[in-house]
PDB file of C-alpha atoms in Angstrom:
ATOM      1  CA  UNK P   1       1.921  10.996  -3.506  1.00 83.00           C
ATOM      2  CA  UNK P   2      -0.272  10.725  -6.608  1.00 84.00           C
ATOM      3  CA  UNK P   3      -3.705  12.282  -6.309  1.00 90.00           C
ATOM      4  CA  UNK P   4      -6.687   9.999  -5.950  1.00 93.00           C
ATOM      5  CA  UNK P   5      -8.910  10.092  -9.023  1.00 96.00           C
ATOM      6  CA  UNK P   6     -12.321  11.593  -8.289  1.00 96.00           C
ATOM      7  CA  UNK P   7     -15.242  10.318 -10.330  1.00 97.00           C
ATOM      8  CA  UNK P   8     -17.691  12.988 -11.467  1.00 97.00           C
ATOM      9  CA  UNK P   9     -20.819  10.874 -11.444  1.00 96.00           C
ATOM     10  CA  UNK P  10     -22.898  13.726 -12.859  1.00 97.00           C
ATOM     11  CA  UNK P  11     -21.111  13.269 -16.204  1.00 97.00           C
ATOM     12  CA  UNK P  12     -21.434   9.473 -16.322  1.00 98.00           C
ATOM     13  CA  UNK P  13     -24.378   8.430 -18.476  1.00 98.00           C
ATOM     14  CA  UNK P  14     -23.635   4.835 -19.508  1.00 98.00           C
ATOM     15  CA  UNK P  15     -22.481   1.635 -17.902  1.00 98.00           C
ATOM     16  CA  UNK P  16     -19.393   1.667 -20.129  1.00 98.00           C
ATOM     17  CA  UNK P  17     -18.485   5.141 -18.868  1.00 98.00           C
ATOM     18  CA  UNK P  18     -19.053   4.043 -15.272  1.00 98.00           C
ATOM     19  CA  UNK P  19     -16.744   1.067 -15.765  1.00 98.00           C
ATOM     20  CA  UNK P  20     -14.074   3.256 -17.344  1.00 98.00           C
ATOM     21  CA  UNK P  21     -14.316   5.805 -14.536  1.00 98.00           C
ATOM     22  CA  UNK P  22     -14.164   3.064 -11.920  1.00 98.00           C
ATOM     23  CA  UNK P  23     -11.077   1.579 -13.590  1.00 97.00           C
ATOM     24  CA  UNK P  24      -9.379   5.009 -13.467  1.00 97.00           C
ATOM     25  CA  UNK P  25     -10.263   5.319  -9.782  1.00 97.00           C
ATOM     26  CA  UNK P  26      -8.915   1.857  -8.952  1.00 96.00           C
ATOM     27  CA  UNK P  27      -5.716   2.565 -10.910  1.00 95.00           C
ATOM     28  CA  UNK P  28      -5.179   5.772  -8.921  1.00 95.00           C
ATOM     29  CA  UNK P  29      -5.715   3.942  -5.623  1.00 94.00           C
ATOM     30  CA  UNK P  30      -3.278   1.192  -6.650  1.00 94.00           C
ATOM     31  CA  UNK P  31      -0.631   3.767  -7.570  1.00 92.00           C
ATOM     32  CA  UNK P  32      -1.033   5.386  -4.145  1.00 93.00           C
ATOM     33  CA  UNK P  33      -0.791   1.987  -2.435  1.00 92.00           C
ATOM     34  CA  UNK P  34       2.448   1.346  -4.306  1.00 90.00           C
ATOM     35  CA  UNK P  35       4.013   4.513  -2.914  1.00 89.00           C
ATOM     36  CA  UNK P  36       2.963   3.664   0.647  1.00 90.00           C
ATOM     37  CA  UNK P  37       4.084   0.034   0.349  1.00 88.00           C
ATOM     38  CA  UNK P  38       7.453   1.088  -1.009  1.00 87.00           C
ATOM     39  CA  UNK P  39       7.932   3.469   1.911  1.00 88.00           C
ATOM     40  CA  UNK P  40       7.011   0.801   4.467  1.00 85.00           C
ATOM     41  CA  UNK P  41       9.357  -1.732   2.897  1.00 83.00           C
ATOM     42  CA  UNK P  42      12.182   0.805   2.833  1.00 82.00           C
ATOM     43  CA  UNK P  43      11.696   1.684   6.517  1.00 81.00           C
ATOM     44  CA  UNK P  44      11.386  -1.968   7.549  1.00 76.00           C
ATOM     45  CA  UNK P  45      14.515  -2.785   5.579  1.00 74.00           C
ATOM     46  CA  UNK P  46      16.454  -0.053   7.356  1.00 69.00           C
ATOM     47  CA  UNK P  47      15.276  -1.202  10.770  1.00 69.00           C
ATOM     48  CA  UNK P  48      15.980  -4.847  10.027  1.00 67.00           C
ATOM     49  CA  UNK P  49      19.428  -4.061   8.646  1.00 63.00           C
ATOM     50  CA  UNK P  50      20.275  -2.316  11.908  1.00 62.00           C
ATOM     51  CA  UNK P  51      19.569  -5.378  14.022  1.00 62.00           C
ATOM     52  CA  UNK P  52      21.410  -8.644  14.347  1.00 65.00           C
ATOM     53  CA  UNK P  53      19.298 -11.399  12.789  1.00 71.00           C
ATOM     54  CA  UNK P  54      19.972 -13.994  15.486  1.00 75.00           C
ATOM     55  CA  UNK P  55      19.321 -11.562  18.340  1.00 78.00           C
ATOM     56  CA  UNK P  56      16.146 -10.308  16.700  1.00 78.00           C
ATOM     57  CA  UNK P  57      14.813 -13.835  16.214  1.00 81.00           C
ATOM     58  CA  UNK P  58      15.760 -14.845  19.766  1.00 84.00           C
ATOM     59  CA  UNK P  59      13.968 -11.830  21.228  1.00 86.00           C
ATOM     60  CA  UNK P  60      10.944 -12.230  18.981  1.00 86.00           C
ATOM     61  CA  UNK P  61      10.421 -15.926  19.679  1.00 89.00           C
ATOM     62  CA  UNK P  62      11.216 -15.435  23.362  1.00 91.00           C
ATOM     63  CA  UNK P  63       8.258 -13.059  23.698  1.00 93.00           C
ATOM     64  CA  UNK P  64       5.738 -15.415  22.097  1.00 92.00           C
ATOM     65  CA  UNK P  65       3.372 -17.191  24.475  1.00 90.00           C
ATOM     66  CA  UNK P  66       3.719 -20.932  25.038  1.00 76.00           C
TER      67      UNK P  66
END
């Protein structure tokens, strides 16, 4: 998992620097989200591949109210 970028606000003296630091922080968060999303999609894909599509849909819709 990539490390989250930590802004050292004591070294930021201009708005341009603050924007640049914020962009680095957001980029680090997005890279972390990508790792987590990829893991979730991989796990969901494995679980879904193990089930029969028709049976899964029947069970899912059968449990919905109304």
